[in-house]
Amino acid sequence: MARTAEPTKTQVQHFVLIKQPDFLAGGGHLSALEAARQLLDAGMWPLWSRTPCKNLVREGDRVAIYLSGTRNQCVVATAAVQFKQPWSPPFARRYPLALSGTPCQVLVLEGVTWLRKPILVRRRAARLSFMDTPKWGANFMGGMRRLSQEDFEAMTSPDVADMEGPDRAAR
């Protein structure tokens, strides 16, 4: 498994946030795309007690939004971390999805950019340094993963090969 070098205090780190289908706070099932859209429109992303890397992410870091599930497996947006803080009642009141438990922290996001077309990770798996298993979807478990800058760029930069995929991310 590839390891990413420890960053300096001023070096931007890169992460992927993983979203699966969810439920609205008032009820109703949402696709992974719609659930991610709700969170990004609210400018927040919860971090749970078991979320990997939650203590590494900080202000200014970049995140890619990955949709999990057999019909998705794609990156649809990027954003920057404005700040991270403990979960609190004001965040709970604004949180658009149903909560099953209490997050321990929240990322407040800014500069959300929706990709023109979803980037299908399967088509880029061979270029990603952390893909160390034939069941590569297992690399996207746990809600969050730290990436090298090269892996982040490979997962978020447009590529001619991806332009034939569905236009599911269009706003």
PDB file of C-alpha atoms in Angstrom:
ATOM      1  CA  MET A   1       0.000   0.000   0.000  1.00  0.00           C
ATOM      2  CA  ALA A   2       1.424   3.375  -1.000  1.00  0.00           C
ATOM      3  CA  ARG A   3       2.063   5.852   1.793  1.00  0.00           C
ATOM      4  CA  THR A   4       1.737   9.581   1.429  1.00  0.00           C
ATOM      5  CA  ALA A   5       4.551  11.683   2.912  1.00  0.00           C
ATOM      6  CA  GLU A   6       3.695  13.674   6.035  1.00  0.00           C
ATOM      7  CA  PRO A   7       2.768  17.239   5.049  1.00  0.00           C
ATOM      8  CA  THR A   8       4.285  20.435   6.359  1.00  0.00           C
ATOM      9  CA  LYS A   9       1.953  22.896   8.087  1.00  0.00           C
ATOM     10  CA  THR A  10       1.577  24.949   4.902  1.00  0.00           C
ATOM     11  CA  GLN A  11       1.348  22.062   2.438  1.00  0.00           C
ATOM     12  CA  VAL A  12      -2.126  21.358   1.070  1.00  0.00           C
ATOM     13  CA  GLN A  13      -3.258  17.786   1.600  1.00  0.00           C
ATOM     14  CA  HIS A  14      -5.735  15.881  -0.532  1.00  0.00           C
ATOM     15  CA  PHE A  15      -8.582  13.609   0.521  1.00  0.00           C
ATOM     16  CA  VAL A  16     -11.534  11.822  -0.986  1.00  0.00           C
ATOM     17  CA  LEU A  17     -14.871  11.980   0.840  1.00  0.00           C
ATOM     18  CA  ILE A  18     -17.101   9.013   0.109  1.00  0.00           C
ATOM     19  CA  LYS A  19     -20.879   9.305  -0.114  1.00  0.00           C
ATOM     20  CA  GLN A  20     -23.420   6.534  -0.378  1.00  0.00           C
ATOM     21  CA  PRO A  21     -27.214   6.744  -0.730  1.00  0.00           C
ATOM     22  CA  ASP A  22     -28.886   8.317   2.313  1.00  0.00           C
ATOM     23  CA  PHE A  23     -32.145   9.719   3.669  1.00  0.00           C
ATOM     24  CA  LEU A  24     -33.392  13.285   4.036  1.00  0.00           C
ATOM     25  CA  ALA A  25     -33.876  14.555   7.584  1.00  0.00           C
ATOM     26  CA  GLY A  26     -37.639  14.734   6.939  1.00  0.00           C
ATOM     27  CA  GLY A  27     -37.755  11.306   5.308  1.00  0.00           C
ATOM     28  CA  GLY A  28     -37.305  10.160   1.751  1.00  0.00           C
ATOM     29  CA  HIS A  29     -34.523   8.156   0.138  1.00  0.00           C
ATOM     30  CA  LEU A  30     -31.753   9.952  -1.777  1.00  0.00           C
ATOM     31  CA  SER A  31     -29.269   8.639  -4.315  1.00  0.00           C
ATOM     32  CA  ALA A  32     -25.598   9.095  -3.443  1.00  0.00           C
ATOM     33  CA  LEU A  33     -25.478  12.032  -5.887  1.00  0.00           C
ATOM     34  CA  GLU A  34     -28.472  13.774  -4.315  1.00  0.00           C
ATOM     35  CA  ALA A  35     -27.161  13.126  -0.789  1.00  0.00           C
ATOM     36  CA  ALA A  36     -23.772  14.612  -1.749  1.00  0.00           C
ATOM     37  CA  ARG A  37     -25.538  17.578  -3.359  1.00  0.00           C
ATOM     38  CA  GLN A  38     -27.480  18.215  -0.123  1.00  0.00           C
ATOM     39  CA  LEU A  39     -24.271  18.213   1.934  1.00  0.00           C
ATOM     40  CA  LEU A  40     -22.315  20.376  -0.510  1.00  0.00           C
ATOM     41  CA  ASP A  41     -25.181  22.861  -0.842  1.00  0.00           C
ATOM     42  CA  ALA A  42     -25.176  23.108   2.970  1.00  0.00           C
ATOM     43  CA  GLY A  43     -21.367  23.510   2.872  1.00  0.00           C
ATOM     44  CA  MET A  44     -20.743  20.807   5.452  1.00  0.00           C
ATOM     45  CA  TRP A  45     -19.524  17.225   5.661  1.00  0.00           C
ATOM     46  CA  PRO A  46     -19.754  15.197   8.898  1.00  0.00           C
ATOM     47  CA  LEU A  47     -16.863  13.194  10.290  1.00  0.00           C
ATOM     48  CA  TRP A  48     -17.687  10.254  12.536  1.00  0.00           C
ATOM     49  CA  SER A  49     -15.651   8.695  15.355  1.00  0.00           C
ATOM     50  CA  ARG A  50     -14.425   5.891  13.064  1.00  0.00           C
ATOM     51  CA  THR A  51     -13.749   8.062  10.006  1.00  0.00           C
ATOM     52  CA  PRO A  52     -10.150   7.423   8.890  1.00  0.00           C
ATOM     53  CA  CYS A  53      -7.910  10.494   8.550  1.00  0.00           C
ATOM     54  CA  LYS A  54     -10.338  12.782  10.399  1.00  0.00           C
ATOM     55  CA  ASN A  55      -7.521  14.104  12.586  1.00  0.00           C
ATOM     56  CA  LEU A  56      -5.267  14.812   9.588  1.00  0.00           C
ATOM     57  CA  VAL A  57      -7.543  17.081   7.553  1.00  0.00           C
ATOM     58  CA  ARG A  58      -7.265  20.837   8.149  1.00  0.00           C
ATOM     59  CA  GLU A  59      -8.061  24.271   6.758  1.00  0.00           C
ATOM     60  CA  GLY A  60      -7.078  24.701   3.099  1.00  0.00           C
ATOM     61  CA  ASP A  61      -6.954  20.998   2.267  1.00  0.00           C
ATOM     62  CA  ARG A  62      -8.661  19.826  -0.946  1.00  0.00           C
ATOM     63  CA  VAL A  63     -11.334  17.142  -1.110  1.00  0.00           C
ATOM     64  CA  ALA A  64     -12.827  15.129  -3.960  1.00  0.00           C
ATOM     65  CA  ILE A  65     -16.384  13.825  -3.632  1.00  0.00           C
ATOM     66  CA  TYR A  66     -16.725  10.143  -4.592  1.00  0.00           C
ATOM     67  CA  LEU A  67     -20.084   8.414  -4.985  1.00  0.00           C
ATOM     68  CA  SER A  68     -20.020   4.788  -3.889  1.00  0.00           C
ATOM     69  CA  GLY A  69     -22.196   1.947  -5.100  1.00  0.00           C
ATOM     70  CA  THR A  70     -22.276  -0.257  -8.158  1.00  0.00           C
ATOM     71  CA  ARG A  71     -24.095   2.339 -10.276  1.00  0.00           C
ATOM     72  CA  ASN A  72     -21.802   5.196  -9.287  1.00  0.00           C
ATOM     73  CA  GLN A  73     -18.102   4.689  -8.502  1.00  0.00           C
ATOM     74  CA  CYS A  74     -17.297   8.175  -9.711  1.00  0.00           C
ATOM     75  CA  VAL A  75     -15.987  11.556  -8.576  1.00  0.00           C
ATOM     76  CA  VAL A  76     -18.484  14.381  -9.096  1.00  0.00           C
ATOM     77  CA  ALA A  77     -17.082  17.447  -7.311  1.00  0.00           C
ATOM     78  CA  THR A  78     -14.155  19.031  -5.504  1.00  0.00           C
ATOM     79  CA  ALA A  79     -14.008  21.543  -2.651  1.00  0.00           C
ATOM     80  CA  ALA A  80     -11.646  23.123  -0.145  1.00  0.00           C
ATOM     81  CA  VAL A  81     -11.836  22.788   3.622  1.00  0.00           C
ATOM     82  CA  GLN A  82     -12.643  26.203   5.064  1.00  0.00           C
ATOM     83  CA  PHE A  83     -12.316  24.879   8.615  1.00  0.00           C
ATOM     84  CA  LYS A  84     -12.975  21.855  10.815  1.00  0.00           C
ATOM     85  CA  GLN A  85     -14.590  21.961  14.217  1.00  0.00           C
ATOM     86  CA  PRO A  86     -16.438  19.791  16.700  1.00  0.00           C
ATOM     87  CA  TRP A  87     -20.020  18.882  15.838  1.00  0.00           C
ATOM     88  CA  SER A  88     -22.470  21.156  17.663  1.00  0.00           C
ATOM     89  CA  PRO A  89     -26.225  21.885  17.838  1.00  0.00           C
ATOM     90  CA  PRO A  90     -26.053  24.665  15.193  1.00  0.00           C
ATOM     91  CA  PHE A  91     -24.645  22.144  12.689  1.00  0.00           C
ATOM     92  CA  ALA A  92     -27.243  19.557  13.701  1.00  0.00           C
ATOM     93  CA  ARG A  93     -30.048  22.067  13.013  1.00  0.00           C
ATOM     94  CA  ARG A  94     -28.709  22.812   9.511  1.00  0.00           C
ATOM     95  CA  TYR A  95     -27.815  19.223   8.635  1.00  0.00           C
ATOM     96  CA  PRO A  96     -30.009  18.208   5.669  1.00  0.00           C
ATOM     97  CA  LEU A  97     -29.783  14.412   5.984  1.00  0.00           C
ATOM     98  CA  ALA A  98     -31.107  11.975   8.565  1.00  0.00           C
ATOM     99  CA  LEU A  99     -28.606  11.411  11.363  1.00  0.00           C
ATOM    100  CA  SER A 100     -28.013   7.891  12.622  1.00  0.00           C
ATOM    101  CA  GLY A 101     -25.741   8.758  15.501  1.00  0.00           C
ATOM    102  CA  THR A 102     -23.794  11.914  16.207  1.00  0.00           C
ATOM    103  CA  PRO A 103     -20.785  13.026  14.170  1.00  0.00           C
ATOM    104  CA  CYS A 104     -17.751  14.049  16.220  1.00  0.00           C
ATOM    105  CA  GLN A 105     -16.524  16.770  13.845  1.00  0.00           C
ATOM    106  CA  VAL A 106     -17.656  18.638  10.761  1.00  0.00           C
ATOM    107  CA  LEU A 107     -15.782  19.951   7.755  1.00  0.00           C
ATOM    108  CA  VAL A 108     -17.053  23.307   6.557  1.00  0.00           C
ATOM    109  CA  LEU A 109     -16.419  23.385   2.819  1.00  0.00           C
ATOM    110  CA  GLU A 110     -15.974  26.235   0.349  1.00  0.00           C
ATOM    111  CA  GLY A 111     -15.231  26.586  -3.336  1.00  0.00           C
ATOM    112  CA  VAL A 112     -17.356  23.616  -4.351  1.00  0.00           C
ATOM    113  CA  THR A 113     -16.805  22.819  -8.024  1.00  0.00           C
ATOM    114  CA  TRP A 114     -19.087  20.320  -9.743  1.00  0.00           C
ATOM    115  CA  LEU A 115     -17.279  18.438 -12.479  1.00  0.00           C
ATOM    116  CA  ARG A 116     -18.768  18.802 -15.953  1.00  0.00           C
ATOM    117  CA  LYS A 117     -19.013  15.010 -16.184  1.00  0.00           C
ATOM    118  CA  PRO A 118     -18.528  12.414 -13.437  1.00  0.00           C
ATOM    119  CA  ILE A 119     -15.077  10.871 -13.509  1.00  0.00           C
ATOM    120  CA  LEU A 120     -15.431   7.107 -13.527  1.00  0.00           C
ATOM    121  CA  VAL A 121     -12.759   5.796 -11.171  1.00  0.00           C
ATOM    122  CA  ARG A 122     -12.773   2.341 -12.764  1.00  0.00           C
ATOM    123  CA  ARG A 123     -11.246   3.888 -15.895  1.00  0.00           C
ATOM    124  CA  ARG A 124      -8.444   5.408 -13.838  1.00  0.00           C
ATOM    125  CA  ALA A 125      -7.832   2.641 -11.306  1.00  0.00           C
ATOM    126  CA  ALA A 126      -4.552   1.537 -12.917  1.00  0.00           C
ATOM    127  CA  ARG A 127      -3.169   5.082 -12.439  1.00  0.00           C
ATOM    128  CA  LEU A 128      -3.954   5.294  -8.725  1.00  0.00           C
ATOM    129  CA  SER A 129      -1.154   4.374  -6.325  1.00  0.00           C
ATOM    130  CA  PHE A 130      -3.468   3.140  -3.554  1.00  0.00           C
ATOM    131  CA  MET A 131      -5.333   0.570  -5.669  1.00  0.00           C
ATOM    132  CA  ASP A 132      -3.846  -2.549  -4.135  1.00  0.00           C
ATOM    133  CA  THR A 133      -6.633  -5.087  -4.495  1.00  0.00           C
ATOM    134  CA  PRO A 134      -8.603  -6.554  -7.401  1.00  0.00           C
ATOM    135  CA  LYS A 135     -11.757  -5.548  -5.491  1.00  0.00           C
ATOM    136  CA  TRP A 136     -10.789  -1.901  -5.794  1.00  0.00           C
ATOM    137  CA  GLY A 137     -14.104  -0.635  -4.376  1.00  0.00           C
ATOM    138  CA  ALA A 138     -12.792  -1.745  -0.973  1.00  0.00           C
ATOM    139  CA  ASN A 139     -10.335   1.165  -1.210  1.00  0.00           C
ATOM    140  CA  PHE A 140     -13.320   3.516  -0.867  1.00  0.00           C
ATOM    141  CA  MET A 141     -14.693   2.281   2.447  1.00  0.00           C
ATOM    142  CA  GLY A 142     -14.762   4.215   5.690  1.00  0.00           C
ATOM    143  CA  GLY A 143     -16.053   7.564   4.470  1.00  0.00           C
ATOM    144  CA  MET A 144     -12.713   9.256   3.831  1.00  0.00           C
ATOM    145  CA  ARG A 145      -9.257   8.517   2.466  1.00  0.00           C
ATOM    146  CA  ARG A 146      -6.065  10.538   2.203  1.00  0.00           C
ATOM    147  CA  LEU A 147      -4.627  10.878  -1.320  1.00  0.00           C
ATOM    148  CA  SER A 148      -1.357  11.957  -2.849  1.00  0.00           C
ATOM    149  CA  GLN A 149      -1.557  15.058  -5.025  1.00  0.00           C
ATOM    150  CA  GLU A 150      -0.994  12.851  -8.079  1.00  0.00           C
ATOM    151  CA  ASP A 151      -3.877  10.539  -7.146  1.00  0.00           C
ATOM    152  CA  PHE A 152      -6.131  13.546  -6.454  1.00  0.00           C
ATOM    153  CA  GLU A 153      -5.348  14.989  -9.878  1.00  0.00           C
ATOM    154  CA  ALA A 154      -5.871  11.608 -11.568  1.00  0.00           C
ATOM    155  CA  MET A 155      -9.288  11.346  -9.913  1.00  0.00           C
ATOM    156  CA  THR A 156     -10.450  14.913 -10.626  1.00  0.00           C
ATOM    157  CA  SER A 157      -8.877  16.089 -13.892  1.00  0.00           C
ATOM    158  CA  PRO A 158     -10.899  15.751 -17.113  1.00  0.00           C
ATOM    159  CA  ASP A 159      -9.645  13.123 -19.522  1.00  0.00           C
ATOM    160  CA  VAL A 160     -10.797  12.406 -23.070  1.00  0.00           C
ATOM    161  CA  ALA A 161     -11.512   8.767 -22.165  1.00  0.00           C
ATOM    162  CA  ASP A 162     -14.089   9.870 -19.582  1.00  0.00           C
ATOM    163  CA  MET A 163     -16.114  12.104 -21.875  1.00  0.00           C
ATOM    164  CA  GLU A 164     -18.248   9.213 -23.101  1.00  0.00           C
ATOM    165  CA  GLY A 165     -19.712   8.557 -19.618  1.00  0.00           C
ATOM    166  CA  PRO A 166     -23.151   9.687 -18.433  1.00  0.00           C
ATOM    167  CA  ASP A 167     -23.729  13.308 -17.508  1.00  0.00           C
ATOM    168  CA  ARG A 168     -25.063  12.604 -14.012  1.00  0.00           C
ATOM    169  CA  ALA A 169     -23.244  15.458 -12.253  1.00  0.00           C
ATOM    170  CA  ALA A 170     -24.645  18.321 -14.323  1.00  0.00           C
ATOM    171  CA  ARG A 171     -26.420  20.897 -12.160  1.00  0.00           C
TER     172      ARG A 171
END
